[in-house]
Short mmCIF file of C-alpha atoms and ligand atoms in Angstrom, two decimals:
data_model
loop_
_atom_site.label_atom_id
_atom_site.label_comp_id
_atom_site.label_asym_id
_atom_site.label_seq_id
_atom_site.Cartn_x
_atom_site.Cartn_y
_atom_site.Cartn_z
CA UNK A 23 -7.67 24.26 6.96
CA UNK A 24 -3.79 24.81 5.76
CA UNK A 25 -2.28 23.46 8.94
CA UNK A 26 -1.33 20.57 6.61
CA UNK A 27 2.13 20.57 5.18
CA UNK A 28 3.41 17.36 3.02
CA UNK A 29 6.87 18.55 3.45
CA UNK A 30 6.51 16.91 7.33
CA UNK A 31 5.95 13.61 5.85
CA UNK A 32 7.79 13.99 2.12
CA UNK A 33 9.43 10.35 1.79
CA UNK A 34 7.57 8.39 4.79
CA UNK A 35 5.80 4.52 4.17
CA UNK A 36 2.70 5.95 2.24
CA UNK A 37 4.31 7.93 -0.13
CA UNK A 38 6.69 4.96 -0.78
CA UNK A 39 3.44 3.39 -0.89
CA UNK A 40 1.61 5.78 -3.02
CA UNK A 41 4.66 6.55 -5.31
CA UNK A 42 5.39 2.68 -6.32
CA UNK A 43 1.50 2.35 -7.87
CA UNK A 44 1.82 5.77 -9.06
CA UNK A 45 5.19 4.96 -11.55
CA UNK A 46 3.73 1.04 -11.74
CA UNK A 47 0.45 2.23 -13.02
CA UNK A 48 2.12 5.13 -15.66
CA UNK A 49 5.25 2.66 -16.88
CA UNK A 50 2.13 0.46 -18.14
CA UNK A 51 -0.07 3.44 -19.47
CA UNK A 52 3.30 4.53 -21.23
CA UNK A 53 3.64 1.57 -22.97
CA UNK A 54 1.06 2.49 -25.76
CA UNK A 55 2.11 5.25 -28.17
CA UNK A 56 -0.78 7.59 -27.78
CA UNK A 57 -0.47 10.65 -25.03
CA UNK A 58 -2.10 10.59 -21.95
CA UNK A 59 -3.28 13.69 -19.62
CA UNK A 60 -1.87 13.72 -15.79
CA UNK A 61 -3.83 14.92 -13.34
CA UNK A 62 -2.29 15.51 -9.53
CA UNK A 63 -5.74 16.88 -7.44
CA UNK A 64 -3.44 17.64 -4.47
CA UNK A 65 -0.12 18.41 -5.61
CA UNK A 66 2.00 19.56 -2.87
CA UNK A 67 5.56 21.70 -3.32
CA UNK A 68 6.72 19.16 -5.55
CA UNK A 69 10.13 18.96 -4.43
CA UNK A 70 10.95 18.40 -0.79
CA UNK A 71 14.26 18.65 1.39
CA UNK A 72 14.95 15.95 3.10
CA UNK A 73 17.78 17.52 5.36
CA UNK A 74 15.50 20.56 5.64
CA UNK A 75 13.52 21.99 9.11
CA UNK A 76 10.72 20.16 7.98
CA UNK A 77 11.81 16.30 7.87
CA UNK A 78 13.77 17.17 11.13
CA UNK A 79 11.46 17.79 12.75
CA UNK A 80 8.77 15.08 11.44
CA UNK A 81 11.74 12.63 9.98
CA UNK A 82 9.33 10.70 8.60
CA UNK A 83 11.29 9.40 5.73
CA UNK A 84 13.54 7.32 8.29
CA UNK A 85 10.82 4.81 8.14
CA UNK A 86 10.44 5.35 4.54
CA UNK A 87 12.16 5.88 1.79
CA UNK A 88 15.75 6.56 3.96
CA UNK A 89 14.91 3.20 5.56
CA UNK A 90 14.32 1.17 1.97
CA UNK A 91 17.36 2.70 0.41
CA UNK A 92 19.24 1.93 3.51
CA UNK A 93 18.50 -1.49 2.84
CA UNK A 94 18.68 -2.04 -0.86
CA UNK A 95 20.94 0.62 -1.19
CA UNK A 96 23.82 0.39 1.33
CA UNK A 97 26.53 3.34 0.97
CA UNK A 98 29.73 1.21 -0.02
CA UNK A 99 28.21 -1.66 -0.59
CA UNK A 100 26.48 -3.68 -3.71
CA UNK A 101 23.17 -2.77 -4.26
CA UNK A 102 20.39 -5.43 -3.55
CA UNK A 103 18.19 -6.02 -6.25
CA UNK A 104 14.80 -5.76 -4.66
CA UNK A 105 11.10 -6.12 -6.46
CA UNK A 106 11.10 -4.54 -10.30
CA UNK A 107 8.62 -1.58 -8.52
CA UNK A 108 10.40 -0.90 -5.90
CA UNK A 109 13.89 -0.59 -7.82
CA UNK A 110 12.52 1.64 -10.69
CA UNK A 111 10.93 4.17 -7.75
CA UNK A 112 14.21 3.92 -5.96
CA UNK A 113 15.69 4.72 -9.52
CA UNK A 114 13.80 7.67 -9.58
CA UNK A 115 14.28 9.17 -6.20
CA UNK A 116 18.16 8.52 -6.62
CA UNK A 117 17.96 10.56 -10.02
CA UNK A 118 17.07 13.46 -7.70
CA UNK A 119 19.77 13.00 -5.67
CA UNK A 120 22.77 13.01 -8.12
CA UNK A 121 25.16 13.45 -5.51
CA UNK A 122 24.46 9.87 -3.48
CA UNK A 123 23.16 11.45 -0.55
CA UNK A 124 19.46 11.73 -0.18
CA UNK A 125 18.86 15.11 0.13
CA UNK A 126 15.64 15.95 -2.44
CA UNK A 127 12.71 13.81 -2.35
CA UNK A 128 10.73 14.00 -5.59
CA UNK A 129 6.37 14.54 -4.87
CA UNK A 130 3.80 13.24 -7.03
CA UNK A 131 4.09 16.30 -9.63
CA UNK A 132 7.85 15.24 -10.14
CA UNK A 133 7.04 11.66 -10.23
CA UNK A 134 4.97 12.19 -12.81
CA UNK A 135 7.23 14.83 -14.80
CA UNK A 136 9.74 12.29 -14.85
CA UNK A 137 8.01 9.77 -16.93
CA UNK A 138 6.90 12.45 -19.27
CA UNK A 139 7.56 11.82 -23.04
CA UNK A 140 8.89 14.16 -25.11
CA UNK A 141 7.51 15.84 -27.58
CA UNK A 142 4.31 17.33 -25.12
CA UNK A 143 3.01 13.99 -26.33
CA UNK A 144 1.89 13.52 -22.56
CA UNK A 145 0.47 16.82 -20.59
CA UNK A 146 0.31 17.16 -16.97
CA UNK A 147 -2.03 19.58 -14.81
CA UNK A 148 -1.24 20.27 -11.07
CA UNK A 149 -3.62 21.44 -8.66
CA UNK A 150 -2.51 23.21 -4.94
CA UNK A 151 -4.54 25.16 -2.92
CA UNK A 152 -2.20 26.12 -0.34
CA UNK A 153 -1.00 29.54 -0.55
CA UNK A 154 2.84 28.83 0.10
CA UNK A 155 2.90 24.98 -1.23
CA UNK A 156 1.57 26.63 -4.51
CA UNK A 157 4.13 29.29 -4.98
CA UNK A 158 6.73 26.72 -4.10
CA UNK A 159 5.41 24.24 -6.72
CA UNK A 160 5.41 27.24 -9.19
CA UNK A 161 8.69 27.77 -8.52
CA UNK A 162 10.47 23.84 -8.73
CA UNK A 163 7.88 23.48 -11.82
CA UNK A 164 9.08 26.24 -13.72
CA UNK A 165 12.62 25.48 -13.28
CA UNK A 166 11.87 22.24 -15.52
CA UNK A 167 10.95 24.82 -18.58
CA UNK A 168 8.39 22.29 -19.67
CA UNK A 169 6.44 25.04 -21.55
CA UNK A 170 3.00 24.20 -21.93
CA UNK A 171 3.57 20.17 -21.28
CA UNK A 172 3.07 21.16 -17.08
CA UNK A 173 0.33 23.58 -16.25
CA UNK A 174 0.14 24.46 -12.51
CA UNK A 175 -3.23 26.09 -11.03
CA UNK A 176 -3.59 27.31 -7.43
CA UNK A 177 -7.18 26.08 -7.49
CA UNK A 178 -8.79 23.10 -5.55
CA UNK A 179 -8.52 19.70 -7.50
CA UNK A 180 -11.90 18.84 -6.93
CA UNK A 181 -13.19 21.50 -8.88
CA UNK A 182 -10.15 22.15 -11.44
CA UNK A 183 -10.62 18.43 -12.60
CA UNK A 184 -14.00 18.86 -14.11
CA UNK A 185 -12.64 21.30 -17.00
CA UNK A 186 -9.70 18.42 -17.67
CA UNK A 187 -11.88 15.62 -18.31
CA UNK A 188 -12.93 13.44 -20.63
CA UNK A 189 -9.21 14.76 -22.07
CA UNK A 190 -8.77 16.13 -25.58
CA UNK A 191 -7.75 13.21 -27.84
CA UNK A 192 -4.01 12.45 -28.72
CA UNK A 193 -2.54 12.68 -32.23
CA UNK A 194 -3.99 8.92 -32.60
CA UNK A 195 -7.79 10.27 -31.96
CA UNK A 196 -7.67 8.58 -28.18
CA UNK A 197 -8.69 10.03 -25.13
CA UNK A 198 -6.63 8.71 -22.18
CA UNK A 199 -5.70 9.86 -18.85
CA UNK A 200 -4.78 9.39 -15.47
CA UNK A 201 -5.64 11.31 -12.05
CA UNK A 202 -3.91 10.93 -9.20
CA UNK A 203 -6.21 12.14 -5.80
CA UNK A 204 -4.08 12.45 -2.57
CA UNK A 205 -5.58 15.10 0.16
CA UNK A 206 -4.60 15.41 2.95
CA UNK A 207 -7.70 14.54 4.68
CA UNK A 208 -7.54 17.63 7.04
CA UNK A 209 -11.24 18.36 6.82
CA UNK A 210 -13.49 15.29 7.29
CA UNK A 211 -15.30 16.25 4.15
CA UNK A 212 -12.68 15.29 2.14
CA UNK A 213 -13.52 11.45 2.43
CA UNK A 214 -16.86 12.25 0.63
CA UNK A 215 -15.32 14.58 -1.85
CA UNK A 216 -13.10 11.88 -3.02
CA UNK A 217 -16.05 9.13 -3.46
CA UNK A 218 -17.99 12.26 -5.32
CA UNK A 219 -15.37 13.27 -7.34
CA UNK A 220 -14.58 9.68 -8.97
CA UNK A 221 -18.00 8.92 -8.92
CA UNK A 222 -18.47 11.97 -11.38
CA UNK A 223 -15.69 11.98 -13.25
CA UNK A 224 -16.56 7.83 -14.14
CA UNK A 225 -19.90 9.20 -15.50
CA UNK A 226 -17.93 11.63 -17.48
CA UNK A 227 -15.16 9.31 -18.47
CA UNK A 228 -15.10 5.78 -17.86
CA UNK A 229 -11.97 4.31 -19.14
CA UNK A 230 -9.62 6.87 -16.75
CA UNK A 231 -7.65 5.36 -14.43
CA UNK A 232 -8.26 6.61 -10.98
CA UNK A 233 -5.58 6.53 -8.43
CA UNK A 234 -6.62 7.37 -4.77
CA UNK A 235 -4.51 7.70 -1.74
CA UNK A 236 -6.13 7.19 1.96
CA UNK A 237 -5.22 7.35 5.42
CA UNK A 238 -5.89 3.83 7.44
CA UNK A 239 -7.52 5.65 10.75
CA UNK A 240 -9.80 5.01 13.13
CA UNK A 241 -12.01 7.26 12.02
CA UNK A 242 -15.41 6.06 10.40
CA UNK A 243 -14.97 7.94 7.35
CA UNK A 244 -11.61 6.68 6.99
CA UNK A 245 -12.51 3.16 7.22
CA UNK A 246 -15.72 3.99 4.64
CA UNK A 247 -13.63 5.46 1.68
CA UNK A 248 -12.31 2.35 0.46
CA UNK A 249 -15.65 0.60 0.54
CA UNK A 250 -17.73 3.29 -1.04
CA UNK A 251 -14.60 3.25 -3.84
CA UNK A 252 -15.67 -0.27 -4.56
CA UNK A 253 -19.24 0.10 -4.74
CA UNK A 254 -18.84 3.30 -6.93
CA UNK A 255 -16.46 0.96 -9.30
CA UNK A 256 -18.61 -1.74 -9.35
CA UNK A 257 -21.98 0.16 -10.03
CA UNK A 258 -19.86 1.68 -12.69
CA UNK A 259 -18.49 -1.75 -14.18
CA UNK A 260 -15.03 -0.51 -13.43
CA UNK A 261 -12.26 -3.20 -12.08
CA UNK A 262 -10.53 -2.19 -9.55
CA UNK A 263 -7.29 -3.00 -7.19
CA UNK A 264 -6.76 -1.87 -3.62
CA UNK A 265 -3.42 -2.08 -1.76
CA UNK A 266 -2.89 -1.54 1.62
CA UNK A 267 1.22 -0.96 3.81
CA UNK A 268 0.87 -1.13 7.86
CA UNK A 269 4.12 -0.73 9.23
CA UNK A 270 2.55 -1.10 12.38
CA UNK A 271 3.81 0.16 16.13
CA UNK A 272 7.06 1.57 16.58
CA UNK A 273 8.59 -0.73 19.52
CA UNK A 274 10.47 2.39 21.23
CA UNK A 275 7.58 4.43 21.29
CA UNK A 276 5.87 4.65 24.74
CA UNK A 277 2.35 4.55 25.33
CA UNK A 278 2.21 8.50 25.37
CA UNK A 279 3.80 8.85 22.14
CA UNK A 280 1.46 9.78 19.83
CA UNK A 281 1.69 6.72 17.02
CA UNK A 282 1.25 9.34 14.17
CA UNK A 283 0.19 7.41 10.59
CA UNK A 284 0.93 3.67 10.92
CA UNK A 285 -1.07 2.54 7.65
CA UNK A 286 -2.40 3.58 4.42
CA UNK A 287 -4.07 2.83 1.23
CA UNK A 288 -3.86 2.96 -2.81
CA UNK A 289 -7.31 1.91 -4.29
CA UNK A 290 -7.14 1.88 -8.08
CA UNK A 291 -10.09 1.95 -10.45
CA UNK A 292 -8.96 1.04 -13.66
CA UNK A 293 -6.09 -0.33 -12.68
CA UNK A 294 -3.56 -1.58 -15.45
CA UNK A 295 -3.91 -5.44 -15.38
CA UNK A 296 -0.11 -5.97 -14.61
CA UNK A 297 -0.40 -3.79 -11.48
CA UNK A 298 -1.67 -6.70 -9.10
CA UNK A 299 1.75 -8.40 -10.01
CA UNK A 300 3.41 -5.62 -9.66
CA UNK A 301 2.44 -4.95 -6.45
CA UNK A 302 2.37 -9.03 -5.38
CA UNK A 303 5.90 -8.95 -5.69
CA UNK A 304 6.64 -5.68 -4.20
CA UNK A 305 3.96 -4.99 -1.09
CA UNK A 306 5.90 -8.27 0.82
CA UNK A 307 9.34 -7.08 0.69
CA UNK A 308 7.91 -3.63 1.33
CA UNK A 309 6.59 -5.06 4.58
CA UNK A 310 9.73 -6.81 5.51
CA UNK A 311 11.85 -3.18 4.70
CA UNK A 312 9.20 -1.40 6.40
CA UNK A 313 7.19 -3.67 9.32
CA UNK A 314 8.10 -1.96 12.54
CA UNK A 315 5.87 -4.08 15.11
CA UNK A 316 2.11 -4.74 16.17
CA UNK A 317 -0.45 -4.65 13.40
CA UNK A 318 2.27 -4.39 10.63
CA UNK A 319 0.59 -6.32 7.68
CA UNK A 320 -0.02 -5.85 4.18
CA UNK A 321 -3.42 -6.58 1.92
CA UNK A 322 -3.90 -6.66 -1.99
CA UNK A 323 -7.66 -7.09 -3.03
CA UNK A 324 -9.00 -6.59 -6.41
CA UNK A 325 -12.52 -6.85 -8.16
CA UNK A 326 -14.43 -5.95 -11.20
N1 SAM B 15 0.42 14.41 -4.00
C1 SAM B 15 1.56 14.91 -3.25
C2 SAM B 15 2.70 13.92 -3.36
O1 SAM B 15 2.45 12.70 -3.46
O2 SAM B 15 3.85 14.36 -3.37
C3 SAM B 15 1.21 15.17 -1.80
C4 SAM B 15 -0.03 15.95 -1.58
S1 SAM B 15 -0.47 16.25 0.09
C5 SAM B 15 -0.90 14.69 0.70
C6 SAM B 15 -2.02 17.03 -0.10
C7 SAM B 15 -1.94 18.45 -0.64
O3 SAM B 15 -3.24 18.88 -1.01
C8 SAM B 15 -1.45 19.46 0.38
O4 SAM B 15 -0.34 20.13 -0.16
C9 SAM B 15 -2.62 20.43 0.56
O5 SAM B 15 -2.21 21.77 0.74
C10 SAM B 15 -3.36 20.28 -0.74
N2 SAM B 15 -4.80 20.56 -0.73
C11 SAM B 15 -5.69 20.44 0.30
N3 SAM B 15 -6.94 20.64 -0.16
C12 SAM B 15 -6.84 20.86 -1.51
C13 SAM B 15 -7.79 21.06 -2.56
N4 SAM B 15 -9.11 21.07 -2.31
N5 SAM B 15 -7.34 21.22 -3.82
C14 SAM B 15 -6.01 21.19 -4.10
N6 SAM B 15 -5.06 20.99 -3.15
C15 SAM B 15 -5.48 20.82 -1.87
#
């Protein structure tokens, strides 16, 4: 079950994808005074090389992140202004990377750390299960010296979340948070777990906002996960947004190449009510950055 490293893919379309809702959704969350409680399920290392083994060998970034800043952000040239979400996450990966090249590509836990507020206002909990992923996350969190703002358990996120939620109120008496739920999808079982788990954690607290990443497969419980999300939200009364990036075929590849991920998903539950603009104005130029070749397209549906 640990064959699955994120480092391979650190940077490529769906975390650009999954990384634009994530900072979207918290700017707006941020906005009120009161802390909020982070959750990551799946955290990964945290910090990823980009001109490491890893992204050699997998390079998925090239048709990612490298690809977007490439565009936006041409060495020696003006930057492009591009959509509001897609500038502040290129913001944020470039503040990892102090040097102008892109060598460090910030994960979800780092995403998150840097929109922390001071004062342990906000708190964030990271879960990893993998052995070495969760020693390395150890490591690049406690080189932040966040104290007890970042707690990091080598536990799995399904389970962990349960003791985190409904939160413990802020200084202002209200109970907010936000859980991020990205697994890798290794085992099939995963694609129930996820339906479970925010079909639980609703019951236990209905006002979080529930950010799920998924794999666009042809695989039946692939194509399921997104549906069941939306029946779960809507027995619950929940609104919802779902947001979908297809880069489609890559022309070069022959038709032994194995395709490897193509598309992906964010479905929201609870999503801020400025995130469908958000992501209006940033999924079509993310399309025209990104699109590759057949069955590149791009989707935004929301209900509730
Ligand atoms: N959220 C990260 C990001 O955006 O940078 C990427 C996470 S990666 C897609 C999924 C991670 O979940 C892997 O590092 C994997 O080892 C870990 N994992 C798998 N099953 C888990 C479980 N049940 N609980 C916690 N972590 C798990």
């Amino acid at each position: 079950m640990f064959s699955y490293r994120h480092a391979f893919h650190a940077g490529n379309h769906a975390d650009v994808l999954k990384h634009i809702t994530l900072i979207a959704t918290l700017r707006h969350l941020m906005q009120k005074e009161a802390g909020l409680t982070l959750i990551d399920t799946h955290a990964g290392a945290g910090l990823y090389r980009l001109d490491g083994d890893y992204t050699e060998t997998g390079g998925e970034a090239k048709d990612g992140v490298v690809k977007l800043l490439g565009a936006l952000r041409p060495a020696g040239k003006p930057a492009i202004a591009g959509a509001p979400a897609i500038d502040d996450y290129l913001d944020l990966v470039t503040s990892y990377n102090p040097s102008g090249a892109l060598r460090v590509y910030p994960g979800s836990p780092f995403v998150m750390h840097h929109l922390l507020r001071a004062e342990s206002r906000d708190k964030l909990k990271l879960f990893e299960l993998h052995p070495t992923d969760s020693k390395l996350l150890a490591g690049n969190i406690a080189q932040l010296d966040a104290g007890r703002q970042i707690a990091v358990a080598r536990q799995d996120g399904f389970e962990g979340i349960k003791a985190f939620l409904p939160p413990p109120p802020s200084a202002t008496g209200s109970k907010r948070a936000a859980v991020l739920i990205d697994p890798s999808y290794e085992i099939k079982t995963d694609y129930a777990k996820v339906s479970a788990c925010v079909q639980e954690q609703l019951k236990r607290f209905p006002t979080g906002t529930f950010l799920v990443w998924y794999p666009i497969i042809p695989r039946p419980e692939a194509h399921d996960l997104p549906r069941r999300l939306k029946t779960v939200s809507n027995q619950n009364k929940r609104p919802w947004l779902n947001a979908t990036l297809a880069i489609g075929q890559d022309p070069t590849h022959g038709p032994e190449d194995r395709p490897g991920l193509t598309a992906s998903g964010m479905f929201v539950v609870n999503p801020p009510h400025t995130l469908k603009a958000v992501l209006q104005a940033a999924l079509p130029q993310l399309l025209d950055l990104l699109g590759r070749g057949r069955g590149k397209g791009q989707t935004l549906e929301s209900g509730g």
